PDB file of C-alpha atoms and ligand atoms in Angstrom:
ATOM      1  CA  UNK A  16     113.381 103.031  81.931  1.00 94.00           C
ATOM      2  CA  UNK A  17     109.767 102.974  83.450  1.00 96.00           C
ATOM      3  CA  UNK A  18     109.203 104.298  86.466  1.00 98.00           C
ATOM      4  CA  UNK A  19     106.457 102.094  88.489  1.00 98.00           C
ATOM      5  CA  UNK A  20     104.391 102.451  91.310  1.00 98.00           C
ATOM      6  CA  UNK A  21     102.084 100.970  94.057  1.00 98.00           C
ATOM      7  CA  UNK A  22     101.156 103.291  96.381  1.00 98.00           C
ATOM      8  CA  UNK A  23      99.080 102.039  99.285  1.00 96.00           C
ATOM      9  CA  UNK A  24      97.969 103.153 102.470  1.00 94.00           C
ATOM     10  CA  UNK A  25     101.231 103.257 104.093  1.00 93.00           C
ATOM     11  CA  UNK A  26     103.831 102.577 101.980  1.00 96.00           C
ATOM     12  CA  UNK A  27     104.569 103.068  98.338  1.00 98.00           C
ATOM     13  CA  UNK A  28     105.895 100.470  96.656  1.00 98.00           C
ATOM     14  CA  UNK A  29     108.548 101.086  93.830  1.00 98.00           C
ATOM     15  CA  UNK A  30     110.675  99.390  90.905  1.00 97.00           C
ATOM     16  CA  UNK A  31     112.134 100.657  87.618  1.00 97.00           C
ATOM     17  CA  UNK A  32     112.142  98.723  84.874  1.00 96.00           C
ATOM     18  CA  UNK A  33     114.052  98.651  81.349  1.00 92.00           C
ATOM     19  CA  UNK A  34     111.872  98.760  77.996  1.00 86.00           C
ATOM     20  CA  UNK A  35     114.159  96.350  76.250  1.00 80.00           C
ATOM     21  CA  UNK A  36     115.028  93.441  78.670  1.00 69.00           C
ATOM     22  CA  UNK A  37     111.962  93.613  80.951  1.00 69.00           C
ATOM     23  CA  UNK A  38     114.300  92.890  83.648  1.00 88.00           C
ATOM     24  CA  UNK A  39     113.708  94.761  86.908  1.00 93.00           C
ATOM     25  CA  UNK A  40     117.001  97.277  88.011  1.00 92.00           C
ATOM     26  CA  UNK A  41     116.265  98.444  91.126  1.00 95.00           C
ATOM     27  CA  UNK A  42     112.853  99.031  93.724  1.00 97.00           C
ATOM     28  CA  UNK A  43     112.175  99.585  97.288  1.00 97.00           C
ATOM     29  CA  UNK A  44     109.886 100.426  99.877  1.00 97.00           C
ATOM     30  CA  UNK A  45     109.320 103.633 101.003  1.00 98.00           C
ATOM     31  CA  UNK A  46     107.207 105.929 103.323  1.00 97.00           C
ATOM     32  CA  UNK A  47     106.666 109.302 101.956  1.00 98.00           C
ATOM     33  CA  UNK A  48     106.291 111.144  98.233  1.00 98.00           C
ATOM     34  CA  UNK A  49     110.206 112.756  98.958  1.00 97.00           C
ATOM     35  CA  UNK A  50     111.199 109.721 100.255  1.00 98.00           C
ATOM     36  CA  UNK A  51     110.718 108.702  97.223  1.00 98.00           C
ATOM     37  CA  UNK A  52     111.874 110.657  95.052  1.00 97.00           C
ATOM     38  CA  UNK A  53     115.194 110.902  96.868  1.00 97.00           C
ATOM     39  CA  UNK A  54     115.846 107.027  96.443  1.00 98.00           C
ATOM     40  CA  UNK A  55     114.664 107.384  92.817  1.00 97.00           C
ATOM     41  CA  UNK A  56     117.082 110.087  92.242  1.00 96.00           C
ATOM     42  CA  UNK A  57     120.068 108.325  94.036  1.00 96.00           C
ATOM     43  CA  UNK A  58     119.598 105.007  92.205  1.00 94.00           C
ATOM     44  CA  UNK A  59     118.062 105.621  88.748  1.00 92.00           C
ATOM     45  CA  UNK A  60     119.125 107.833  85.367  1.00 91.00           C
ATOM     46  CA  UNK A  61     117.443 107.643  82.038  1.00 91.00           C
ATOM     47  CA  UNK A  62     113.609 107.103  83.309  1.00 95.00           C
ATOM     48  CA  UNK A  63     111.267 108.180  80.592  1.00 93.00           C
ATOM     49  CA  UNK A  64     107.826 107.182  81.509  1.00 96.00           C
ATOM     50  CA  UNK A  65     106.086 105.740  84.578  1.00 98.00           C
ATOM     51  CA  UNK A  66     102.755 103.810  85.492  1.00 98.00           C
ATOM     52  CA  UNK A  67     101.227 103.919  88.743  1.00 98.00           C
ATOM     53  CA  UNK A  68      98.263 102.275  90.901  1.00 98.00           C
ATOM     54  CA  UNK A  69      96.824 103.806  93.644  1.00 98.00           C
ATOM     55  CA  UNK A  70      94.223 103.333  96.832  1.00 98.00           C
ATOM     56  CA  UNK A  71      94.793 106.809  97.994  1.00 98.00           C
ATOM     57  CA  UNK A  72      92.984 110.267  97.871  1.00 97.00           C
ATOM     58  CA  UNK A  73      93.025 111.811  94.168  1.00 97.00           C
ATOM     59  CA  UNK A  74      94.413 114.786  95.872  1.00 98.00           C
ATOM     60  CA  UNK A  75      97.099 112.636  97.213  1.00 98.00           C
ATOM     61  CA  UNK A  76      97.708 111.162  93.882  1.00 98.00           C
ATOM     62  CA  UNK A  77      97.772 114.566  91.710  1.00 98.00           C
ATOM     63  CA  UNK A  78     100.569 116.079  94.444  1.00 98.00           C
ATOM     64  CA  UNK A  79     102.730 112.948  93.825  1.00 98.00           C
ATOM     65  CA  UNK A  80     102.188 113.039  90.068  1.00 98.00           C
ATOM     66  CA  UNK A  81     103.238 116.198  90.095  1.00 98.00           C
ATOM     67  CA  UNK A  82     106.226 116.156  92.267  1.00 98.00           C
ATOM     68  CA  UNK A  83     107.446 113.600  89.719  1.00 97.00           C
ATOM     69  CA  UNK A  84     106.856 115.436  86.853  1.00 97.00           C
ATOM     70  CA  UNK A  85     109.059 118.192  88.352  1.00 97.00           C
ATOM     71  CA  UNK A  86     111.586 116.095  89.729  1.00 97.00           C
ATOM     72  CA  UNK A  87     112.603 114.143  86.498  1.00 97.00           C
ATOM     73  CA  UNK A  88     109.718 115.313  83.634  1.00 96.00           C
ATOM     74  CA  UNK A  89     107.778 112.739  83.141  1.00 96.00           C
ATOM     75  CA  UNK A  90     104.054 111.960  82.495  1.00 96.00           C
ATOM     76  CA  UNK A  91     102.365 109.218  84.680  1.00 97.00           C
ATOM     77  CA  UNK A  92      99.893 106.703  83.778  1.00 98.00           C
ATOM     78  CA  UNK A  93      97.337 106.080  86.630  1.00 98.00           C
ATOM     79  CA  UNK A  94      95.262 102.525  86.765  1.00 98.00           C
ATOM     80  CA  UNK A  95      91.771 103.261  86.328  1.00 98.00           C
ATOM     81  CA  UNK A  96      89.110 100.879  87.466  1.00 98.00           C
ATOM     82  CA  UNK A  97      87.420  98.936  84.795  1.00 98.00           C
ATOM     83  CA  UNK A  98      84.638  96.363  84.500  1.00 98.00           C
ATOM     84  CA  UNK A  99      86.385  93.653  82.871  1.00 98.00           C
ATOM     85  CA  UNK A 100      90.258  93.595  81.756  1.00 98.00           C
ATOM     86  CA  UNK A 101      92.391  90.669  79.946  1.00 98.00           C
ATOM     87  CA  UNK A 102      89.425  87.957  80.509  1.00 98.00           C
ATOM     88  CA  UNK A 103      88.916  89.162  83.963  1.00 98.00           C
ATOM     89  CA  UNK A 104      85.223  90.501  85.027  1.00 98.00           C
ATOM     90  CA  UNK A 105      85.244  92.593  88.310  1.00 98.00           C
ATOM     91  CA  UNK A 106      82.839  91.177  90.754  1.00 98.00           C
ATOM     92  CA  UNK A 107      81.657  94.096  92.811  1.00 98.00           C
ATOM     93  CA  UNK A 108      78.373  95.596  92.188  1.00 98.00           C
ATOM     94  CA  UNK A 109      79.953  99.087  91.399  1.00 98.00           C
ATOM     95  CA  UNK A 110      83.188  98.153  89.611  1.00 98.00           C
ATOM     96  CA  UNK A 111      84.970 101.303  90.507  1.00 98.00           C
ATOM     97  CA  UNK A 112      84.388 100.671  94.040  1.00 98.00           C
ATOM     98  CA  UNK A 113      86.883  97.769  94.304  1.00 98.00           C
ATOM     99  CA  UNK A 114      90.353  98.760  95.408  1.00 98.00           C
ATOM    100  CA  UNK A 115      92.640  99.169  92.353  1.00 98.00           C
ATOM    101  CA  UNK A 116      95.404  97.355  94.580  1.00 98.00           C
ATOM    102  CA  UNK A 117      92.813  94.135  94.531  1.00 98.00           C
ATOM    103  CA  UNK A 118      92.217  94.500  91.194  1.00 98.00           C
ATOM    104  CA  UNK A 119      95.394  95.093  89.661  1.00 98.00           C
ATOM    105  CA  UNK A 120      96.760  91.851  91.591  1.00 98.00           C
ATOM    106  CA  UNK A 121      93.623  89.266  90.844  1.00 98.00           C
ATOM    107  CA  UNK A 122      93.915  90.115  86.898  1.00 98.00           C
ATOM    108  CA  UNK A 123      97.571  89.450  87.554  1.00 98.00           C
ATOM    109  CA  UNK A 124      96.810  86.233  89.359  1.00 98.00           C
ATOM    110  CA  UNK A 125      94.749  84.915  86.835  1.00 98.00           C
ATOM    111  CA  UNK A 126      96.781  86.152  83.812  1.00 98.00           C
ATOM    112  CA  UNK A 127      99.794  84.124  85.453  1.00 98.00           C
ATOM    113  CA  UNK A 128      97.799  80.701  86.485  1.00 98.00           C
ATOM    114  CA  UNK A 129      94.685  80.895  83.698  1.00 97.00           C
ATOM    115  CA  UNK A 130      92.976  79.224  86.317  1.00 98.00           C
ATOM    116  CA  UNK A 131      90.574  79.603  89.463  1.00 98.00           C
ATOM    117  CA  UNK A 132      92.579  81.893  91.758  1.00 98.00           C
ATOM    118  CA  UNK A 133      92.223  82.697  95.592  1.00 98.00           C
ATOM    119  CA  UNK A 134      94.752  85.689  96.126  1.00 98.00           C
ATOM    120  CA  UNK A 135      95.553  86.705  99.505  1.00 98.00           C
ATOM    121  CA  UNK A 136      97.068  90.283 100.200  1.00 98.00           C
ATOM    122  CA  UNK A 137      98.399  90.564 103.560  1.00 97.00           C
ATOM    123  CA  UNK A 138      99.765  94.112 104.455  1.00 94.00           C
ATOM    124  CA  UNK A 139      98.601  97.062 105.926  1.00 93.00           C
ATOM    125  CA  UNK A 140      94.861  95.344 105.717  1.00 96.00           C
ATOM    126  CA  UNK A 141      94.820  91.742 104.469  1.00 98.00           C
ATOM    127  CA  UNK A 142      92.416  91.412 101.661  1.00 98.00           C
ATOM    128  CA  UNK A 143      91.081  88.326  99.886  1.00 98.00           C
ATOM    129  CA  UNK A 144      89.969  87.601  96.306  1.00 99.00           C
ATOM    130  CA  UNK A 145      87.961  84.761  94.268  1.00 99.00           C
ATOM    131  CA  UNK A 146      88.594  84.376  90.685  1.00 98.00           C
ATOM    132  CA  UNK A 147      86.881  81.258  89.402  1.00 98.00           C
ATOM    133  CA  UNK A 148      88.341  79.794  86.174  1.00 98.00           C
ATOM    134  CA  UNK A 149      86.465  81.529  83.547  1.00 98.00           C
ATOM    135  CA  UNK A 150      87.568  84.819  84.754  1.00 98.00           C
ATOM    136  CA  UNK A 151      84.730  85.760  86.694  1.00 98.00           C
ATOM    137  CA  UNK A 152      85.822  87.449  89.868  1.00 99.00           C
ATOM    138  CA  UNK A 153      83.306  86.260  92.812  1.00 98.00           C
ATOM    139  CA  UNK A 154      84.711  88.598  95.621  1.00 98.00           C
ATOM    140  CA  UNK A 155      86.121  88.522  98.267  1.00 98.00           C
ATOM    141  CA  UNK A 156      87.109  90.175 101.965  1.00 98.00           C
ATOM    142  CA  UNK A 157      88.544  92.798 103.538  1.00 98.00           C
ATOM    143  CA  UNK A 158      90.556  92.687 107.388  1.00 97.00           C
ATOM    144  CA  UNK A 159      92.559  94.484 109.481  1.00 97.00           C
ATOM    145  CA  UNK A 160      96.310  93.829 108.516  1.00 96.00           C
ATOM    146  CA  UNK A 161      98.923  92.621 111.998  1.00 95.00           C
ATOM    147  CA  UNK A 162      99.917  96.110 111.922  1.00 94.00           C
ATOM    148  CA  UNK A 163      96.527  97.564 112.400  1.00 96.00           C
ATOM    149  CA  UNK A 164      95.658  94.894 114.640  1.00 96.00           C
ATOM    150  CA  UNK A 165      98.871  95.292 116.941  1.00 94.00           C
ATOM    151  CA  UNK A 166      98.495  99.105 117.035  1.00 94.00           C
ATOM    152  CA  UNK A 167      94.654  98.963 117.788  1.00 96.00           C
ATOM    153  CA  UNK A 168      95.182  96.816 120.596  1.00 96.00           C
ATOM    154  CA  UNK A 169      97.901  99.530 121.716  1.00 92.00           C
ATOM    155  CA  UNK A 170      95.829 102.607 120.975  1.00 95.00           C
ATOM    156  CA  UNK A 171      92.801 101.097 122.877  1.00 97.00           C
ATOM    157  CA  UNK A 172      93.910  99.833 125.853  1.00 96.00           C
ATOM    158  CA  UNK A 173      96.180 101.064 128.405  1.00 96.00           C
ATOM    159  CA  UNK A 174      98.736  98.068 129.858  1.00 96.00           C
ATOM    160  CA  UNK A 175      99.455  96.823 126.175  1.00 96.00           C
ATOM    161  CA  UNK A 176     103.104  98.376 125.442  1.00 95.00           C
ATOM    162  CA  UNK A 177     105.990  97.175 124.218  1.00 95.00           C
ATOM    163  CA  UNK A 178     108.559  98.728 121.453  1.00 94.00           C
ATOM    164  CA  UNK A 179     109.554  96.771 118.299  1.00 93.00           C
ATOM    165  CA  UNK A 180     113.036  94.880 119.199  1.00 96.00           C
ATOM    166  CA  UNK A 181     110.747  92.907 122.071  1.00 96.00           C
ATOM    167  CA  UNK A 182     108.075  92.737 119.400  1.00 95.00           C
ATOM    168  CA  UNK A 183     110.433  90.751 116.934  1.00 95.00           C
ATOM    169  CA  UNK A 184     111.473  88.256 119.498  1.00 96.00           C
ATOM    170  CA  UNK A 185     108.123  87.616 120.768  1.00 97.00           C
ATOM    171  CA  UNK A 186     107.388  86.066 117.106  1.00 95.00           C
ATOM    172  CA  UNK A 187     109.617  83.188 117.342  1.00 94.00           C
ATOM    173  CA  UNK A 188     107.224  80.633 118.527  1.00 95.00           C
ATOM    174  CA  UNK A 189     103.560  80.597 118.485  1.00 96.00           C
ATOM    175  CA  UNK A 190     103.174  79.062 122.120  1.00 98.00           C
ATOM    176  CA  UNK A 191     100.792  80.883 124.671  1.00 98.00           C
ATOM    177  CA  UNK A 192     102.341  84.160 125.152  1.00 98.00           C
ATOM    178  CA  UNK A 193     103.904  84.570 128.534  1.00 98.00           C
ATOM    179  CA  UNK A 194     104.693  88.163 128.418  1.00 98.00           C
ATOM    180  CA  UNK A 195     102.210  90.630 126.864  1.00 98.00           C
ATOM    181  CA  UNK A 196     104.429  90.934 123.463  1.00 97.00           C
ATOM    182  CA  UNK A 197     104.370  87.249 123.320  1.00 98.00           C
ATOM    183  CA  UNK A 198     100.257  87.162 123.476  1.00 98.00           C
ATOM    184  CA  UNK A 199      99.650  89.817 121.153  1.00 98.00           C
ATOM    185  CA  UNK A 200     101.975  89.632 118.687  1.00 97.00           C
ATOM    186  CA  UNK A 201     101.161  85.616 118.400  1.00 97.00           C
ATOM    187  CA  UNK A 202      97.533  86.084 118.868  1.00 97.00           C
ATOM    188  CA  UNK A 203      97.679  88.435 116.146  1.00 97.00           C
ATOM    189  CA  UNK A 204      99.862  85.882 114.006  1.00 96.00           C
ATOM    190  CA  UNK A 205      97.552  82.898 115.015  1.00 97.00           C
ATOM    191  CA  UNK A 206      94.290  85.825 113.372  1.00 97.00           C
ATOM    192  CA  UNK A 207      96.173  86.327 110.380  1.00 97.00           C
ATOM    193  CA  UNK A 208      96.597  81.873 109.825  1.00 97.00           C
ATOM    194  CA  UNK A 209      93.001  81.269 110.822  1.00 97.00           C
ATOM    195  CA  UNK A 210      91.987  84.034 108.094  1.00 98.00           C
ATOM    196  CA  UNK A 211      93.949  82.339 105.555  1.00 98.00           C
ATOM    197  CA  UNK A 212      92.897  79.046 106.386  1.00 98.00           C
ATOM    198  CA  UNK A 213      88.855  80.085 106.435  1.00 98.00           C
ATOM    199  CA  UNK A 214      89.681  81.483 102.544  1.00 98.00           C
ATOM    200  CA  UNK A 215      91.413  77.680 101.515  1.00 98.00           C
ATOM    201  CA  UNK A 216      88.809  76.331 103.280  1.00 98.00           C
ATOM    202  CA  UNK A 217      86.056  78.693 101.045  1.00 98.00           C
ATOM    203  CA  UNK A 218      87.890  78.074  97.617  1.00 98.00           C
ATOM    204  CA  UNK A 219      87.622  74.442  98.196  1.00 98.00           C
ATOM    205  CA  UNK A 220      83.999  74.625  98.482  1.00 98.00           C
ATOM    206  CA  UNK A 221      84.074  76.367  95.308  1.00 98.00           C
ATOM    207  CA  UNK A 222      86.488  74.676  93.043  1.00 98.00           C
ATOM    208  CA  UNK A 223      87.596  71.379  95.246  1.00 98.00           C
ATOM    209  CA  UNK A 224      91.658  70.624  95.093  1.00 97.00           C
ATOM    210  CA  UNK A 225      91.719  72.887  91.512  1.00 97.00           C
ATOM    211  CA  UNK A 226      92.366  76.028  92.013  1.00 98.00           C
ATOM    212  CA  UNK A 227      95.768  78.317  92.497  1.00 98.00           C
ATOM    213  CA  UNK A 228      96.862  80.353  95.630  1.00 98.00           C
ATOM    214  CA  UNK A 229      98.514  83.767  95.257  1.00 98.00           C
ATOM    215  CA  UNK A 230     100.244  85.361  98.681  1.00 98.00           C
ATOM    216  CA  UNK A 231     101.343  88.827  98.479  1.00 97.00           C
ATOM    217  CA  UNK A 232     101.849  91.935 100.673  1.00 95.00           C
ATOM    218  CA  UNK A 233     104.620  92.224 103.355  1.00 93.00           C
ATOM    219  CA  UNK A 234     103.223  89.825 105.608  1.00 94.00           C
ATOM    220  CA  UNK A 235     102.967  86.762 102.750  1.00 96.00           C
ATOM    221  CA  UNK A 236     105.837  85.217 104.215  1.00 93.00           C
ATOM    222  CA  UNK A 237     105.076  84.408 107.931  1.00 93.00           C
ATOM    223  CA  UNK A 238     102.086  82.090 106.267  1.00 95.00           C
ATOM    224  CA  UNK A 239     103.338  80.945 103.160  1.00 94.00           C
ATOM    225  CA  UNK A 240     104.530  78.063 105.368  1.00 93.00           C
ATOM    226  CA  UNK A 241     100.652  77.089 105.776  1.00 94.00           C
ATOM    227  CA  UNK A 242     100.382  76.603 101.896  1.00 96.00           C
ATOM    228  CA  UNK A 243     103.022  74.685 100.298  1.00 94.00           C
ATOM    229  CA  UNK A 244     101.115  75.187  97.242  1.00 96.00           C
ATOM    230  CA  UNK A 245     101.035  78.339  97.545  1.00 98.00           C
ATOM    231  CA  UNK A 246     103.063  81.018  94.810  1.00 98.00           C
ATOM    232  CA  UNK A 247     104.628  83.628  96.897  1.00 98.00           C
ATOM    233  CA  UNK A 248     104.527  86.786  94.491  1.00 97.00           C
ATOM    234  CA  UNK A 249     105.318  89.802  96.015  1.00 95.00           C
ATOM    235  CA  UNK A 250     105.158  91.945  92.707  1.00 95.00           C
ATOM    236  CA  UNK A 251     101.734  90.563  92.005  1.00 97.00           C
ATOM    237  CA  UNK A 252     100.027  94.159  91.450  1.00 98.00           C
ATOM    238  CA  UNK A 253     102.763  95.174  89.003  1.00 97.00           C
ATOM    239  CA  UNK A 254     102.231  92.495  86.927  1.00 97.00           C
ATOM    240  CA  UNK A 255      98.583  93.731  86.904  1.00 98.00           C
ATOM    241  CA  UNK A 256      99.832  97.234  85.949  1.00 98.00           C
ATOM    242  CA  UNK A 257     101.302  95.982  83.096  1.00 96.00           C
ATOM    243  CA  UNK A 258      98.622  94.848  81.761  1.00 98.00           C
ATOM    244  CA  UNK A 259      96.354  97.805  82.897  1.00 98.00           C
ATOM    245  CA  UNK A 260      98.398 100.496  81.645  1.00 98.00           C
ATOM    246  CA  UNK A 261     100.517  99.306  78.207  1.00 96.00           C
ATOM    247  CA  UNK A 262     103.331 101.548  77.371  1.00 91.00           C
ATOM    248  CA  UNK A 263     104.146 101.574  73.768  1.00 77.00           C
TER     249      UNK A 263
HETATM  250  N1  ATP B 310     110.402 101.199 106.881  1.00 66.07           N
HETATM  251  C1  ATP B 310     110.405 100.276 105.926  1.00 66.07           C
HETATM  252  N2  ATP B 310     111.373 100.256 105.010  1.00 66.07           N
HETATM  253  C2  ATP B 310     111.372  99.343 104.042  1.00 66.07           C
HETATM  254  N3  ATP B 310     110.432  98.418 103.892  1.00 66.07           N
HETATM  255  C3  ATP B 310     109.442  98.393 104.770  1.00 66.07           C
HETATM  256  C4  ATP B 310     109.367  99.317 105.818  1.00 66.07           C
HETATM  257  N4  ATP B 310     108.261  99.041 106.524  1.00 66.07           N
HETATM  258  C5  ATP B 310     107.676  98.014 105.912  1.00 66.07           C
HETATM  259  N5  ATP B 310     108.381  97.617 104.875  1.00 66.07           N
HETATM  260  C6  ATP B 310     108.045  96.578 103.922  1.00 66.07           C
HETATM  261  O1  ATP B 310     107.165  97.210 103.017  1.00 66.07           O
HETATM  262  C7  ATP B 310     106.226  96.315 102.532  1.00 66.07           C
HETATM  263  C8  ATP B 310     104.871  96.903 102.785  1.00 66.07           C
HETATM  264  O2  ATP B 310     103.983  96.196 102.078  1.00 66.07           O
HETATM  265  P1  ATP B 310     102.698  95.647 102.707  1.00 66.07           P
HETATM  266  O3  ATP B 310     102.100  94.821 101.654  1.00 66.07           O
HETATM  267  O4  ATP B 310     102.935  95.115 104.058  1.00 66.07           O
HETATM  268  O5  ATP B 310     101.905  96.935 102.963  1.00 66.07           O
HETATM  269  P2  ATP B 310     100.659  97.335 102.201  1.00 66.07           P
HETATM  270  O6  ATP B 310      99.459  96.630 102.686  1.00 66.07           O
HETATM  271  O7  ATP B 310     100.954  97.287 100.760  1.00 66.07           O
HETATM  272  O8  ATP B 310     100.550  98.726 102.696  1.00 66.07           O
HETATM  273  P3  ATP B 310      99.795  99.749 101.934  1.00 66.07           P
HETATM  274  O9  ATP B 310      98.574  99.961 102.734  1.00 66.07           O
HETATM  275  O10 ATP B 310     100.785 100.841 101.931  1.00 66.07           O
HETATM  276  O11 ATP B 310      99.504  99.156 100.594  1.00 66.07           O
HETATM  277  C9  ATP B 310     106.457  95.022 103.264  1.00 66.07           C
HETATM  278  O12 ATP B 310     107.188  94.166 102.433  1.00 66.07           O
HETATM  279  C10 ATP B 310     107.285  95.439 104.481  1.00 66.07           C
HETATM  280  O13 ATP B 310     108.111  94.397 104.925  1.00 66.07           O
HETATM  281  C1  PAU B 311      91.381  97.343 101.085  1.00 66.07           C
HETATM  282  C2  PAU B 311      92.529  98.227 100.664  1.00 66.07           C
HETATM  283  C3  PAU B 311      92.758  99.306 101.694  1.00 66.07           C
HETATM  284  C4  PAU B 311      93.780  97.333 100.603  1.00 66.07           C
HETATM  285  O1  PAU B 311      94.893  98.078 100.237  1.00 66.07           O
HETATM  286  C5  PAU B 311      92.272  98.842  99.255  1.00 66.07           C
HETATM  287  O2  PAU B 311      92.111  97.831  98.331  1.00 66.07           O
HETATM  288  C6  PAU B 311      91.063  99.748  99.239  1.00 66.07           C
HETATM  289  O3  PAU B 311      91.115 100.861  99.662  1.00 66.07           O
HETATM  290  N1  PAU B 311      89.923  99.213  98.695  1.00 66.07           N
HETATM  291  C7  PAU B 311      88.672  99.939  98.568  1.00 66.07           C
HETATM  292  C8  PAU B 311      87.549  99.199  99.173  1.00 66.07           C
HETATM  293  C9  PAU B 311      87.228  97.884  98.499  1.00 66.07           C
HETATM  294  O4  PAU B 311      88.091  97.257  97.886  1.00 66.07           O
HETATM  295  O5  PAU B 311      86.062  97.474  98.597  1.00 66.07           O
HETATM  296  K1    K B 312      98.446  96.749  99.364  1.00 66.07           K
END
């Protein structure tokens, strides 16, 4: 069983897989390194390897790697940013400057549709990414997420409070808000579609109707209704992993 891992900003991101039928047995969100390793523990025996991608602090990164090793001895393999990878070329000007997240999901985007790809990440930040059809990756943008938008608009001023359960209801419609959970959290909403309509609008320029678009990250869903076309692919960055870091 292999053990594997996206570990963000805010949340790491888990599944275990088996060697033989490539079939996923279990995953999950979670918020913390023992958080982790308790729901690991509780749901999977047998692992004997794991592969992991990460946007946070080496530092950060060892500790976990460590705790794991501890916790059920094994070794982890860690993405490592790379120029060019299965006929994709990274676009950035310093390669290793591009989030490993971004990376790990465009060279699964393109690997999937072996076409020009626009691949839209929206968590924690929503991020954007151009792959045009030869593999060369143009590029792309980087945003505040809804949650960082919502909780900088309540760390900044003083009136704008409200707790979750009122949060969740204000979402139901995207009419002028009428309460102050009802303006932010569909302002916010109405950001997030004009973003994603801006990058349809940009890949069109580029490639005209021909092109494939990839939504991802924990807020895919509230605009996958904007883009029919659209593949919703929520394990987008471990299909990148794969590739990145073989197991034999
Ligand atoms: N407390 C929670 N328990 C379980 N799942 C959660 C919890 N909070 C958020 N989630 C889910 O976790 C996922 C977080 O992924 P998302 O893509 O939004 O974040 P992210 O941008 O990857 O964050 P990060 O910066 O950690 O990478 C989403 O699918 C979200 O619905
Ligand atoms: C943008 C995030 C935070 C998205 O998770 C991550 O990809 C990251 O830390 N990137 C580094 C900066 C960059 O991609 O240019
Ligand atoms: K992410």
């Amino acid at each position: 069983m292999i053990l594997e891992l996206d570990c963000g900003n805010s949340f790491i991101k888990w599944r275990v897989i088996s060697r033989d039928r490539a079939g996923v047995a279990c995953g999950g969100v979670v918020g913390s390194d023992l958080e982790l390793i308790e729901a690991v523990r509780r749901k999977v025996q047998g692992l004997d390897a794991c592969r992991l991608v990460s946007v946070r602090t080496d530092e950060e990164t060892t500790r976990l790697t460590a705790q794991l090793g501890e916790a059920f001895a094994i070794e982890c393999v860690w993405a490592r940013p790379a120029a060019e990878l299965a006929g994709v070329r990274n676009g950035y000007e310093e390669y290793q400057r591009l989030g490993l997240d971004r990376w790990l999901a465009l060279v699964g985007a393109f690997h999937q549709a072996r076409c020009a790809c626009l691949v839209l990440d929206l968590g924690t930040a929503v991020t954007s990414d151009f792959v045009a059809g030869d593999g060369q990756h143009l590029g792309g943008f980087i945003c505040p997420g809804v949650p960082l938008m919502r909780n900088q608009l309540r760390t900044h001023t003083r009136r704008i409070r409200y707790d979750d359960a009122t949060a969740e209801q204000a979402r139901h419609s995207l009419m002028p808000g009428r309460s102050t959970a009802e303006a932010v959290e569909r302002g916010c909403s109405l950001m997030l579609q004009g973003f994603v309509h801006t990058q349809l609008e940009l890949a069109r320029e580029y490639w005209g109707a021909s092109f494939q678009v990839f939504l991802t990250g924990g807020d895919a869903g509230t605009v996958a209704g904007l883009v029919p076309a659209a593949r919703v692919a929520p394990d987008l960055v471990f299909v990148g992993l794969a590739i990145a870091c073989p197991l034999s």
